[in-house]
PDB file of C-alpha atoms and ligand atoms in Angstrom:
ATOM      1  CA  UNK A   1       0.000   0.000   0.000  1.00  0.00           C
ATOM      2  CA  UNK A   2       1.517   3.309  -1.056  1.00  0.00           C
ATOM      3  CA  UNK A   3       1.565   6.284   1.265  1.00  0.00           C
ATOM      4  CA  UNK A   4      -0.490   9.107  -0.222  1.00  0.00           C
ATOM      5  CA  UNK A   5       1.470  12.366  -0.413  1.00  0.00           C
ATOM      6  CA  UNK A   6      -0.894  15.139   0.649  1.00  0.00           C
ATOM      7  CA  UNK A   7      -0.088  18.141  -1.530  1.00  0.00           C
ATOM      8  CA  UNK A   8      -2.636  20.333   0.252  1.00  0.00           C
ATOM      9  CA  UNK A   9      -1.017  19.730   3.648  1.00  0.00           C
ATOM     10  CA  UNK A  10       2.539  20.210   2.344  1.00  0.00           C
ATOM     11  CA  UNK A  11       1.457  23.374   0.546  1.00  0.00           C
ATOM     12  CA  UNK A  12      -0.285  24.774   3.649  1.00  0.00           C
ATOM     13  CA  UNK A  13       2.807  24.193   5.810  1.00  0.00           C
ATOM     14  CA  UNK A  14       4.988  25.814   3.153  1.00  0.00           C
ATOM     15  CA  UNK A  15       2.735  28.893   3.044  1.00  0.00           C
ATOM     16  CA  UNK A  16       2.897  29.327   6.817  1.00  0.00           C
ATOM     17  CA  UNK A  17       6.655  29.662   6.532  1.00  0.00           C
ATOM     18  CA  UNK A  18       6.352  31.992   3.529  1.00  0.00           C
ATOM     19  CA  UNK A  19       3.972  34.243   5.438  1.00  0.00           C
ATOM     20  CA  UNK A  20       6.761  34.912   7.930  1.00  0.00           C
ATOM     21  CA  UNK A  21       9.188  35.750   5.109  1.00  0.00           C
ATOM     22  CA  UNK A  22       6.652  38.170   3.608  1.00  0.00           C
ATOM     23  CA  UNK A  23       6.125  39.853   7.013  1.00  0.00           C
ATOM     24  CA  UNK A  24       9.895  40.209   7.510  1.00  0.00           C
ATOM     25  CA  UNK A  25      10.398  41.745   4.054  1.00  0.00           C
ATOM     26  CA  UNK A  26       7.420  44.063   4.538  1.00  0.00           C
ATOM     27  CA  UNK A  27       8.910  45.298   7.822  1.00  0.00           C
ATOM     28  CA  UNK A  28      12.096  46.092   5.922  1.00  0.00           C
ATOM     29  CA  UNK A  29      10.106  48.198   3.456  1.00  0.00           C
ATOM     30  CA  UNK A  30      10.131  45.567   0.689  1.00  0.00           C
ATOM     31  CA  UNK A  31       6.643  44.065   0.611  1.00  0.00           C
ATOM     32  CA  UNK A  32       6.772  41.481  -2.205  1.00  0.00           C
ATOM     33  CA  UNK A  33       4.630  42.494  -5.197  1.00  0.00           C
ATOM     34  CA  UNK A  34       3.347  40.331  -8.045  1.00  0.00           C
ATOM     35  CA  UNK A  35       1.722  41.424 -11.307  1.00  0.00           C
ATOM     36  CA  UNK A  36      -0.343  38.853 -13.167  1.00  0.00           C
ATOM     37  CA  UNK A  37      -1.256  39.546 -16.774  1.00  0.00           C
ATOM     38  CA  UNK A  38      -3.977  37.651 -18.602  1.00  0.00           C
ATOM     39  CA  UNK A  39      -4.941  38.240 -22.214  1.00  0.00           C
ATOM     40  CA  UNK A  40      -8.322  37.034 -23.516  1.00  0.00           C
ATOM     41  CA  UNK A  41     -10.947  34.990 -21.733  1.00  0.00           C
ATOM     42  CA  UNK A  42      -9.623  31.436 -21.455  1.00  0.00           C
ATOM     43  CA  UNK A  43     -11.713  29.985 -18.617  1.00  0.00           C
ATOM     44  CA  UNK A  44      -9.000  27.729 -17.149  1.00  0.00           C
ATOM     45  CA  UNK A  45      -6.565  30.680 -17.134  1.00  0.00           C
ATOM     46  CA  UNK A  46      -9.173  32.795 -15.357  1.00  0.00           C
ATOM     47  CA  UNK A  47      -9.443  30.206 -12.566  1.00  0.00           C
ATOM     48  CA  UNK A  48      -5.638  30.024 -12.181  1.00  0.00           C
ATOM     49  CA  UNK A  49      -5.332  33.808 -12.055  1.00  0.00           C
ATOM     50  CA  UNK A  50      -8.042  34.092  -9.395  1.00  0.00           C
ATOM     51  CA  UNK A  51      -6.267  31.458  -7.302  1.00  0.00           C
ATOM     52  CA  UNK A  52      -2.999  33.381  -7.600  1.00  0.00           C
ATOM     53  CA  UNK A  53      -4.706  36.546  -6.413  1.00  0.00           C
ATOM     54  CA  UNK A  54      -6.202  34.724  -3.411  1.00  0.00           C
ATOM     55  CA  UNK A  55      -2.823  33.228  -2.488  1.00  0.00           C
ATOM     56  CA  UNK A  56      -1.244  36.703  -2.542  1.00  0.00           C
ATOM     57  CA  UNK A  57      -3.969  38.027  -0.244  1.00  0.00           C
ATOM     58  CA  UNK A  58      -3.521  35.112   2.135  1.00  0.00           C
ATOM     59  CA  UNK A  59       0.229  35.721   2.439  1.00  0.00           C
ATOM     60  CA  UNK A  60       0.290  39.512   2.488  1.00  0.00           C
ATOM     61  CA  UNK A  61       1.860  39.821  -0.965  1.00  0.00           C
ATOM     62  CA  UNK A  62       0.857  42.942  -2.899  1.00  0.00           C
ATOM     63  CA  UNK A  63      -0.737  41.998  -6.210  1.00  0.00           C
ATOM     64  CA  UNK A  64      -1.974  43.648  -9.360  1.00  0.00           C
ATOM     65  CA  UNK A  65      -3.983  41.992 -12.063  1.00  0.00           C
ATOM     66  CA  UNK A  66      -4.132  43.092 -15.688  1.00  0.00           C
ATOM     67  CA  UNK A  67      -6.968  41.465 -17.629  1.00  0.00           C
ATOM     68  CA  UNK A  68      -6.504  42.548 -21.238  1.00  0.00           C
ATOM     69  CA  UNK A  69      -8.950  41.929 -24.080  1.00  0.00           C
ATOM     70  CA  UNK A  70      -8.226  39.154 -26.581  1.00  0.00           C
ATOM     71  CA  UNK A  71      -7.558  41.745 -29.333  1.00  0.00           C
ATOM     72  CA  UNK A  72      -4.598  43.246 -27.446  1.00  0.00           C
ATOM     73  CA  UNK A  73      -1.617  43.533 -29.790  1.00  0.00           C
ATOM     74  CA  UNK A  74       1.822  42.137 -29.087  1.00  0.00           C
ATOM     75  CA  UNK A  75       3.146  45.678 -28.997  1.00  0.00           C
ATOM     76  CA  UNK A  76       0.621  46.727 -26.346  1.00  0.00           C
ATOM     77  CA  UNK A  77       1.450  43.703 -24.226  1.00  0.00           C
ATOM     78  CA  UNK A  78       5.173  44.420 -24.547  1.00  0.00           C
ATOM     79  CA  UNK A  79       4.550  48.007 -23.462  1.00  0.00           C
ATOM     80  CA  UNK A  80       2.803  46.764 -20.319  1.00  0.00           C
ATOM     81  CA  UNK A  81       5.618  44.283 -19.563  1.00  0.00           C
ATOM     82  CA  UNK A  82       8.118  47.078 -19.987  1.00  0.00           C
ATOM     83  CA  UNK A  83       6.207  49.328 -17.597  1.00  0.00           C
ATOM     84  CA  UNK A  84       6.054  46.533 -15.023  1.00  0.00           C
ATOM     85  CA  UNK A  85       9.794  45.873 -15.477  1.00  0.00           C
ATOM     86  CA  UNK A  86      10.382  49.459 -14.355  1.00  0.00           C
ATOM     87  CA  UNK A  87       8.034  49.473 -11.350  1.00  0.00           C
ATOM     88  CA  UNK A  88       9.859  49.136  -8.022  1.00  0.00           C
ATOM     89  CA  UNK A  89       6.721  47.937  -6.229  1.00  0.00           C
ATOM     90  CA  UNK A  90       6.441  44.945  -8.565  1.00  0.00           C
ATOM     91  CA  UNK A  91       9.012  42.181  -8.006  1.00  0.00           C
ATOM     92  CA  UNK A  92       7.415  39.402  -9.999  1.00  0.00           C
ATOM     93  CA  UNK A  93       5.702  39.440 -13.401  1.00  0.00           C
ATOM     94  CA  UNK A  94       3.659  36.522 -14.630  1.00  0.00           C
ATOM     95  CA  UNK A  95       2.094  36.523 -18.070  1.00  0.00           C
ATOM     96  CA  UNK A  96      -0.490  33.769 -18.044  1.00  0.00           C
ATOM     97  CA  UNK A  97      -0.168  31.243 -20.877  1.00  0.00           C
ATOM     98  CA  UNK A  98      -1.514  30.410 -23.366  1.00  0.00           C
ATOM     99  CA  UNK A  99      -1.559  33.764 -25.141  1.00  0.00           C
ATOM    100  CA  UNK A 100      -3.814  34.430 -28.164  1.00  0.00           C
ATOM    101  CA  UNK A 101      -2.248  33.102 -31.354  1.00  0.00           C
ATOM    102  CA  UNK A 102      -1.379  36.503 -32.822  1.00  0.00           C
ATOM    103  CA  UNK A 103       1.015  37.175 -29.922  1.00  0.00           C
ATOM    104  CA  UNK A 104       4.412  35.453 -29.930  1.00  0.00           C
ATOM    105  CA  UNK A 105       4.888  33.853 -26.520  1.00  0.00           C
ATOM    106  CA  UNK A 106       8.634  33.683 -26.903  1.00  0.00           C
ATOM    107  CA  UNK A 107       8.949  37.416 -27.566  1.00  0.00           C
ATOM    108  CA  UNK A 108       6.796  38.292 -24.566  1.00  0.00           C
ATOM    109  CA  UNK A 109       8.508  35.892 -22.144  1.00  0.00           C
ATOM    110  CA  UNK A 110      11.929  37.184 -23.194  1.00  0.00           C
ATOM    111  CA  UNK A 111      10.808  40.773 -22.593  1.00  0.00           C
ATOM    112  CA  UNK A 112      10.277  40.095 -18.875  1.00  0.00           C
ATOM    113  CA  UNK A 113      13.201  41.274 -16.755  1.00  0.00           C
ATOM    114  CA  UNK A 114      14.924  37.983 -15.718  1.00  0.00           C
ATOM    115  CA  UNK A 115      15.046  39.319 -12.139  1.00  0.00           C
ATOM    116  CA  UNK A 116      11.235  39.487 -12.163  1.00  0.00           C
ATOM    117  CA  UNK A 117      10.671  36.245 -14.049  1.00  0.00           C
ATOM    118  CA  UNK A 118       8.815  34.302 -11.338  1.00  0.00           C
ATOM    119  CA  UNK A 119       7.843  31.556 -13.825  1.00  0.00           C
ATOM    120  CA  UNK A 120      11.559  30.965 -14.590  1.00  0.00           C
ATOM    121  CA  UNK A 121      10.690  30.739 -18.292  1.00  0.00           C
ATOM    122  CA  UNK A 122      13.236  33.321 -19.516  1.00  0.00           C
ATOM    123  CA  UNK A 123      16.189  31.679 -21.337  1.00  0.00           C
ATOM    124  CA  UNK A 124      18.584  33.310 -18.871  1.00  0.00           C
ATOM    125  CA  UNK A 125      16.856  31.590 -15.952  1.00  0.00           C
ATOM    126  CA  UNK A 126      16.552  28.325 -17.879  1.00  0.00           C
ATOM    127  CA  UNK A 127      20.311  28.484 -18.495  1.00  0.00           C
ATOM    128  CA  UNK A 128      20.951  29.155 -14.815  1.00  0.00           C
ATOM    129  CA  UNK A 129      19.013  26.033 -13.878  1.00  0.00           C
ATOM    130  CA  UNK A 130      21.156  24.051 -16.317  1.00  0.00           C
ATOM    131  CA  UNK A 131      24.359  25.081 -14.552  1.00  0.00           C
ATOM    132  CA  UNK A 132      22.887  24.898 -11.052  1.00  0.00           C
ATOM    133  CA  UNK A 133      23.239  28.642 -10.353  1.00  0.00           C
ATOM    134  CA  UNK A 134      19.631  29.735  -9.925  1.00  0.00           C
ATOM    135  CA  UNK A 135      17.353  31.750  -7.665  1.00  0.00           C
ATOM    136  CA  UNK A 136      14.044  30.978  -9.409  1.00  0.00           C
ATOM    137  CA  UNK A 137      12.807  27.486 -10.102  1.00  0.00           C
ATOM    138  CA  UNK A 138       9.869  26.796 -12.411  1.00  0.00           C
ATOM    139  CA  UNK A 139       6.824  26.305 -10.195  1.00  0.00           C
ATOM    140  CA  UNK A 140       5.810  22.733 -10.996  1.00  0.00           C
ATOM    141  CA  UNK A 141       9.288  21.155 -10.660  1.00  0.00           C
ATOM    142  CA  UNK A 142       9.903  23.241  -7.514  1.00  0.00           C
ATOM    143  CA  UNK A 143       6.637  21.945  -6.040  1.00  0.00           C
ATOM    144  CA  UNK A 144       7.623  18.371  -6.855  1.00  0.00           C
ATOM    145  CA  UNK A 145      10.957  18.818  -5.072  1.00  0.00           C
ATOM    146  CA  UNK A 146       9.071  19.938  -1.956  1.00  0.00           C
ATOM    147  CA  UNK A 147       6.742  16.941  -2.158  1.00  0.00           C
ATOM    148  CA  UNK A 148       9.692  14.550  -2.455  1.00  0.00           C
ATOM    149  CA  UNK A 149      11.414  16.329   0.446  1.00  0.00           C
ATOM    150  CA  UNK A 150       8.264  15.919   2.562  1.00  0.00           C
ATOM    151  CA  UNK A 151       8.534  12.123   2.301  1.00  0.00           C
ATOM    152  CA  UNK A 152      12.070  12.100   3.699  1.00  0.00           C
ATOM    153  CA  UNK A 153      13.128   9.750   0.878  1.00  0.00           C
ATOM    154  CA  UNK A 154      16.739  10.561  -0.057  1.00  0.00           C
ATOM    155  CA  UNK A 155      17.298  11.320  -3.738  1.00  0.00           C
ATOM    156  CA  UNK A 156      21.051  10.810  -3.944  1.00  0.00           C
ATOM    157  CA  UNK A 157      22.062   7.733  -5.912  1.00  0.00           C
ATOM    158  CA  UNK A 158      18.452   6.839  -6.777  1.00  0.00           C
ATOM    159  CA  UNK A 159      17.213   5.865 -10.219  1.00  0.00           C
ATOM    160  CA  UNK A 160      14.852   8.632 -11.320  1.00  0.00           C
ATOM    161  CA  UNK A 161      12.761   8.337 -14.461  1.00  0.00           C
ATOM    162  CA  UNK A 162      10.947  11.388 -15.812  1.00  0.00           C
ATOM    163  CA  UNK A 163       8.245  10.668 -18.389  1.00  0.00           C
ATOM    164  CA  UNK A 164       7.726  13.797 -20.507  1.00  0.00           C
ATOM    165  CA  UNK A 165      10.245  16.291 -21.872  1.00  0.00           C
ATOM    166  CA  UNK A 166       8.464  19.645 -21.842  1.00  0.00           C
ATOM    167  CA  UNK A 167      10.435  22.826 -21.216  1.00  0.00           C
ATOM    168  CA  UNK A 168       8.158  23.646 -18.279  1.00  0.00           C
ATOM    169  CA  UNK A 169       8.216  20.338 -16.413  1.00  0.00           C
ATOM    170  CA  UNK A 170      10.151  17.364 -17.806  1.00  0.00           C
ATOM    171  CA  UNK A 171      13.465  18.993 -18.751  1.00  0.00           C
ATOM    172  CA  UNK A 172      13.935  21.214 -15.664  1.00  0.00           C
ATOM    173  CA  UNK A 173      12.713  18.398 -13.413  1.00  0.00           C
ATOM    174  CA  UNK A 174      15.343  16.046 -14.793  1.00  0.00           C
ATOM    175  CA  UNK A 175      18.018  18.690 -14.248  1.00  0.00           C
ATOM    176  CA  UNK A 176      16.966  19.314 -10.638  1.00  0.00           C
ATOM    177  CA  UNK A 177      17.053  15.600  -9.840  1.00  0.00           C
ATOM    178  CA  UNK A 178      20.493  15.447 -11.426  1.00  0.00           C
ATOM    179  CA  UNK A 179      21.636  18.321  -9.183  1.00  0.00           C
ATOM    180  CA  UNK A 180      20.513  16.169  -6.252  1.00  0.00           C
ATOM    181  CA  UNK A 181      22.709  13.319  -7.507  1.00  0.00           C
ATOM    182  CA  UNK A 182      20.000  11.015  -8.832  1.00  0.00           C
ATOM    183  CA  UNK A 183      20.683   8.931 -11.930  1.00  0.00           C
ATOM    184  CA  UNK A 184      18.187  10.400 -14.354  1.00  0.00           C
ATOM    185  CA  UNK A 185      16.466   9.038 -17.447  1.00  0.00           C
ATOM    186  CA  UNK A 186      14.035  11.093 -19.522  1.00  0.00           C
ATOM    187  CA  UNK A 187      11.401   9.143 -21.458  1.00  0.00           C
ATOM    188  CA  UNK A 188       9.060  10.483 -24.132  1.00  0.00           C
ATOM    189  CA  UNK A 189       6.684   9.383 -26.876  1.00  0.00           C
ATOM    190  CA  UNK A 190       9.459   7.775 -28.957  1.00  0.00           C
ATOM    191  CA  UNK A 191      11.098   5.895 -26.095  1.00  0.00           C
ATOM    192  CA  UNK A 192      11.345   2.170 -26.754  1.00  0.00           C
ATOM    193  CA  UNK A 193      10.331  -0.239 -23.977  1.00  0.00           C
ATOM    194  CA  UNK A 194       8.984   2.604 -21.888  1.00  0.00           C
ATOM    195  CA  UNK A 195       7.374   0.274 -19.330  1.00  0.00           C
ATOM    196  CA  UNK A 196      10.677  -1.512 -18.818  1.00  0.00           C
ATOM    197  CA  UNK A 197      12.560   1.774 -18.323  1.00  0.00           C
ATOM    198  CA  UNK A 198       9.881   3.141 -15.980  1.00  0.00           C
ATOM    199  CA  UNK A 199      10.073  -0.027 -13.872  1.00  0.00           C
ATOM    200  CA  UNK A 200      13.703   0.749 -13.073  1.00  0.00           C
ATOM    201  CA  UNK A 201      12.685   3.955 -11.279  1.00  0.00           C
ATOM    202  CA  UNK A 202      12.969   4.429  -7.530  1.00  0.00           C
ATOM    203  CA  UNK A 203      11.440   7.843  -8.223  1.00  0.00           C
ATOM    204  CA  UNK A 204       9.012   8.046 -11.134  1.00  0.00           C
ATOM    205  CA  UNK A 205       7.802  11.476 -12.265  1.00  0.00           C
ATOM    206  CA  UNK A 206       5.070  11.456 -14.877  1.00  0.00           C
ATOM    207  CA  UNK A 207       4.255  14.562 -16.927  1.00  0.00           C
ATOM    208  CA  UNK A 208       3.032  13.279 -20.256  1.00  0.00           C
ATOM    209  CA  UNK A 209      -0.566  14.574 -20.379  1.00  0.00           C
ATOM    210  CA  UNK A 210      -2.269  11.207 -21.062  1.00  0.00           C
ATOM    211  CA  UNK A 211      -5.005  10.041 -18.700  1.00  0.00           C
ATOM    212  CA  UNK A 212      -4.024   7.005 -16.601  1.00  0.00           C
ATOM    213  CA  UNK A 213      -1.053   6.276 -18.887  1.00  0.00           C
ATOM    214  CA  UNK A 214       1.023   4.643 -16.136  1.00  0.00           C
ATOM    215  CA  UNK A 215      -0.309   1.347 -14.846  1.00  0.00           C
ATOM    216  CA  UNK A 216       0.985  -1.053 -12.186  1.00  0.00           C
ATOM    217  CA  UNK A 217       3.128  -2.881 -14.774  1.00  0.00           C
ATOM    218  CA  UNK A 218       5.260   0.290 -15.151  1.00  0.00           C
ATOM    219  CA  UNK A 219       6.044   0.794 -11.476  1.00  0.00           C
ATOM    220  CA  UNK A 220       8.748  -0.808  -9.357  1.00  0.00           C
ATOM    221  CA  UNK A 221       7.381  -2.042  -6.002  1.00  0.00           C
ATOM    222  CA  UNK A 222       8.024   0.626  -3.364  1.00  0.00           C
ATOM    223  CA  UNK A 223       8.721   3.432  -5.864  1.00  0.00           C
ATOM    224  CA  UNK A 224       7.929   7.065  -5.144  1.00  0.00           C
ATOM    225  CA  UNK A 225       5.463   8.119  -7.838  1.00  0.00           C
ATOM    226  CA  UNK A 226       4.743  11.748  -8.698  1.00  0.00           C
ATOM    227  CA  UNK A 227       1.826  12.445 -11.033  1.00  0.00           C
ATOM    228  CA  UNK A 228       1.863  15.835 -12.771  1.00  0.00           C
ATOM    229  CA  UNK A 229      -1.108  15.053 -15.045  1.00  0.00           C
ATOM    230  CA  UNK A 230      -4.367  17.005 -15.089  1.00  0.00           C
ATOM    231  CA  UNK A 231      -6.506  14.935 -17.400  1.00  0.00           C
ATOM    232  CA  UNK A 232     -10.078  13.736 -17.803  1.00  0.00           C
ATOM    233  CA  UNK A 233     -10.983  10.055 -17.756  1.00  0.00           C
ATOM    234  CA  UNK A 234     -13.577   8.376 -20.008  1.00  0.00           C
ATOM    235  CA  UNK A 235     -16.370   9.723 -17.768  1.00  0.00           C
ATOM    236  CA  UNK A 236     -15.033  13.280 -17.815  1.00  0.00           C
ATOM    237  CA  UNK A 237     -13.725  12.998 -14.250  1.00  0.00           C
ATOM    238  CA  UNK A 238     -10.474  14.742 -13.322  1.00  0.00           C
ATOM    239  CA  UNK A 239      -7.572  12.284 -13.158  1.00  0.00           C
ATOM    240  CA  UNK A 240      -3.816  12.130 -13.577  1.00  0.00           C
ATOM    241  CA  UNK A 241      -1.305  10.475 -15.908  1.00  0.00           C
ATOM    242  CA  UNK A 242      -1.060   7.629 -13.406  1.00  0.00           C
ATOM    243  CA  UNK A 243      -3.821   5.086 -12.857  1.00  0.00           C
ATOM    244  CA  UNK A 244      -4.002   5.772  -9.110  1.00  0.00           C
ATOM    245  CA  UNK A 245      -6.175   2.782  -8.122  1.00  0.00           C
ATOM    246  CA  UNK A 246      -3.925   0.356  -9.999  1.00  0.00           C
ATOM    247  CA  UNK A 247      -0.571   1.861  -8.959  1.00  0.00           C
ATOM    248  CA  UNK A 248      -1.249   2.766  -5.331  1.00  0.00           C
ATOM    249  CA  UNK A 249      -0.946  -0.842  -4.042  1.00  0.00           C
ATOM    250  CA  UNK A 250       2.475  -1.191  -5.731  1.00  0.00           C
ATOM    251  CA  UNK A 251       3.991   2.234  -4.955  1.00  0.00           C
ATOM    252  CA  UNK A 252       5.817   3.241  -1.786  1.00  0.00           C
ATOM    253  CA  UNK A 253       4.566   6.827  -2.032  1.00  0.00           C
ATOM    254  CA  UNK A 254       2.162   8.349  -4.522  1.00  0.00           C
ATOM    255  CA  UNK A 255       0.592  11.746  -5.236  1.00  0.00           C
ATOM    256  CA  UNK A 256      -3.147  11.874  -5.944  1.00  0.00           C
ATOM    257  CA  UNK A 257      -4.848  13.981  -8.625  1.00  0.00           C
ATOM    258  CA  UNK A 258      -6.326  16.303  -7.550  1.00  0.00           C
ATOM    259  CA  UNK A 259      -4.567  17.170  -4.288  1.00  0.00           C
ATOM    260  CA  UNK A 260      -0.971  16.258  -5.127  1.00  0.00           C
ATOM    261  CA  UNK A 261       1.257  18.417  -7.339  1.00  0.00           C
ATOM    262  CA  UNK A 262      -1.514  20.940  -8.154  1.00  0.00           C
ATOM    263  CA  UNK A 263      -1.726  22.671  -4.753  1.00  0.00           C
ATOM    264  CA  UNK A 264       2.052  23.122  -4.708  1.00  0.00           C
ATOM    265  CA  UNK A 265       2.511  25.175  -7.859  1.00  0.00           C
ATOM    266  CA  UNK A 266       0.937  28.430  -6.682  1.00  0.00           C
ATOM    267  CA  UNK A 267       2.850  28.187  -3.402  1.00  0.00           C
ATOM    268  CA  UNK A 268       6.048  27.985  -5.452  1.00  0.00           C
ATOM    269  CA  UNK A 269       5.004  31.051  -7.432  1.00  0.00           C
ATOM    270  CA  UNK A 270       4.571  32.866  -4.123  1.00  0.00           C
ATOM    271  CA  UNK A 271       8.000  31.633  -3.048  1.00  0.00           C
ATOM    272  CA  UNK A 272       9.554  32.986  -6.265  1.00  0.00           C
ATOM    273  CA  UNK A 273       7.862  36.338  -5.664  1.00  0.00           C
ATOM    274  CA  UNK A 274       9.370  36.443  -2.174  1.00  0.00           C
ATOM    275  CA  UNK A 275      12.769  35.527  -3.661  1.00  0.00           C
ATOM    276  CA  UNK A 276      12.425  38.347  -6.214  1.00  0.00           C
ATOM    277  CA  UNK A 277      11.715  40.829  -3.392  1.00  0.00           C
ATOM    278  CA  UNK A 278      14.736  39.504  -1.483  1.00  0.00           C
ATOM    279  CA  UNK A 279      16.863  40.046  -4.600  1.00  0.00           C
ATOM    280  CA  UNK A 280      15.559  43.616  -4.872  1.00  0.00           C
ATOM    281  CA  UNK A 281      16.426  44.202  -1.211  1.00  0.00           C
ATOM    282  CA  UNK A 282      19.940  42.822  -1.731  1.00  0.00           C
ATOM    283  CA  UNK A 283      20.367  45.066  -4.780  1.00  0.00           C
ATOM    284  CA  UNK A 284      19.119  48.095  -2.801  1.00  0.00           C
ATOM    285  CA  UNK A 285      21.621  47.361  -0.055  1.00  0.00           C
ATOM    286  CA  UNK A 286      24.327  46.889  -2.681  1.00  0.00           C
ATOM    287  CA  UNK A 287      25.186  43.328  -1.648  1.00  0.00           C
TER     288      UNK A 287
HETATM  289  N1  GUN B 301      -0.523  28.506 -17.729  1.00  0.00           N
HETATM  290  C1  GUN B 301      -0.633  27.288 -17.141  1.00  0.00           C
HETATM  291  N2  GUN B 301       0.352  27.113 -16.235  1.00  0.00           N
HETATM  292  C2  GUN B 301       1.106  28.238 -16.259  1.00  0.00           C
HETATM  293  C3  GUN B 301       2.260  28.661 -15.535  1.00  0.00           C
HETATM  294  O1  GUN B 301       2.821  27.949 -14.699  1.00  0.00           O
HETATM  295  N3  GUN B 301       2.724  29.903 -15.844  1.00  0.00           N
HETATM  296  C4  GUN B 301       2.148  30.681 -16.780  1.00  0.00           C
HETATM  297  N4  GUN B 301       2.698  31.879 -17.016  1.00  0.00           N
HETATM  298  N5  GUN B 301       1.070  30.329 -17.466  1.00  0.00           N
HETATM  299  C5  GUN B 301       0.563  29.112 -17.206  1.00  0.00           C
END
């Protein structure tokens, strides 16, 4: 029987600690500030943005929201990003993805000041993660690290298999596990004998976007299984990339969907905002 990793509980404990950091920075005249920009009326994005706003309120982080119409031009969006780059009250800038098709995501993400890039999507921050010299971590991989830490399972020397190679999750996740001295394998849609490779994993991280893709036959007994998926099953019910009912009896630890990785990501965004304010304070002090 696998132990269920409770993302809500880990996230709540993490936020309690963050609240103290926010209070300390605020006392020093550097209340962390986050700007969230959303373009168009994607419903899922709307929900995420509202949750971010609530998290800021809960922690005492100053927040601004910019809800722009779907017809906003790339130039207008870049102007806003530029203004936010120059605002001392704003330490973190998040442009909610996806953007409407007429706006080039890459151009917009690269326009964000890397010191305010709380998503860690800017190539400069991606490069820093590669060499292990980073302040911001992308929110989902950072949340997964906290979940693994909460189990007390040591990472060093373990076989870690990451299924999925996205820039947002799979690739940075693999790099972070490597920094912690795991032996890392990245699998993807063209991987041969995927089940066999996955079965080698002491730590299996699944971010492939296919409902219930990982069954019991792909999991080593006792493995720590992290499910990043947010999918719908055949009945339209929310589920992950891992078949929880089938895998739970085999796994040592397992994250549920919902209630596993999901609750962690916004907490990590808050953490990055706090880090950005700390960086601004260091810069102000000239250290
Ligand atoms: N849309 C869905 N997830 C994310 C995220 O982590 N960051 C941004 N900017 N947009 C998203």
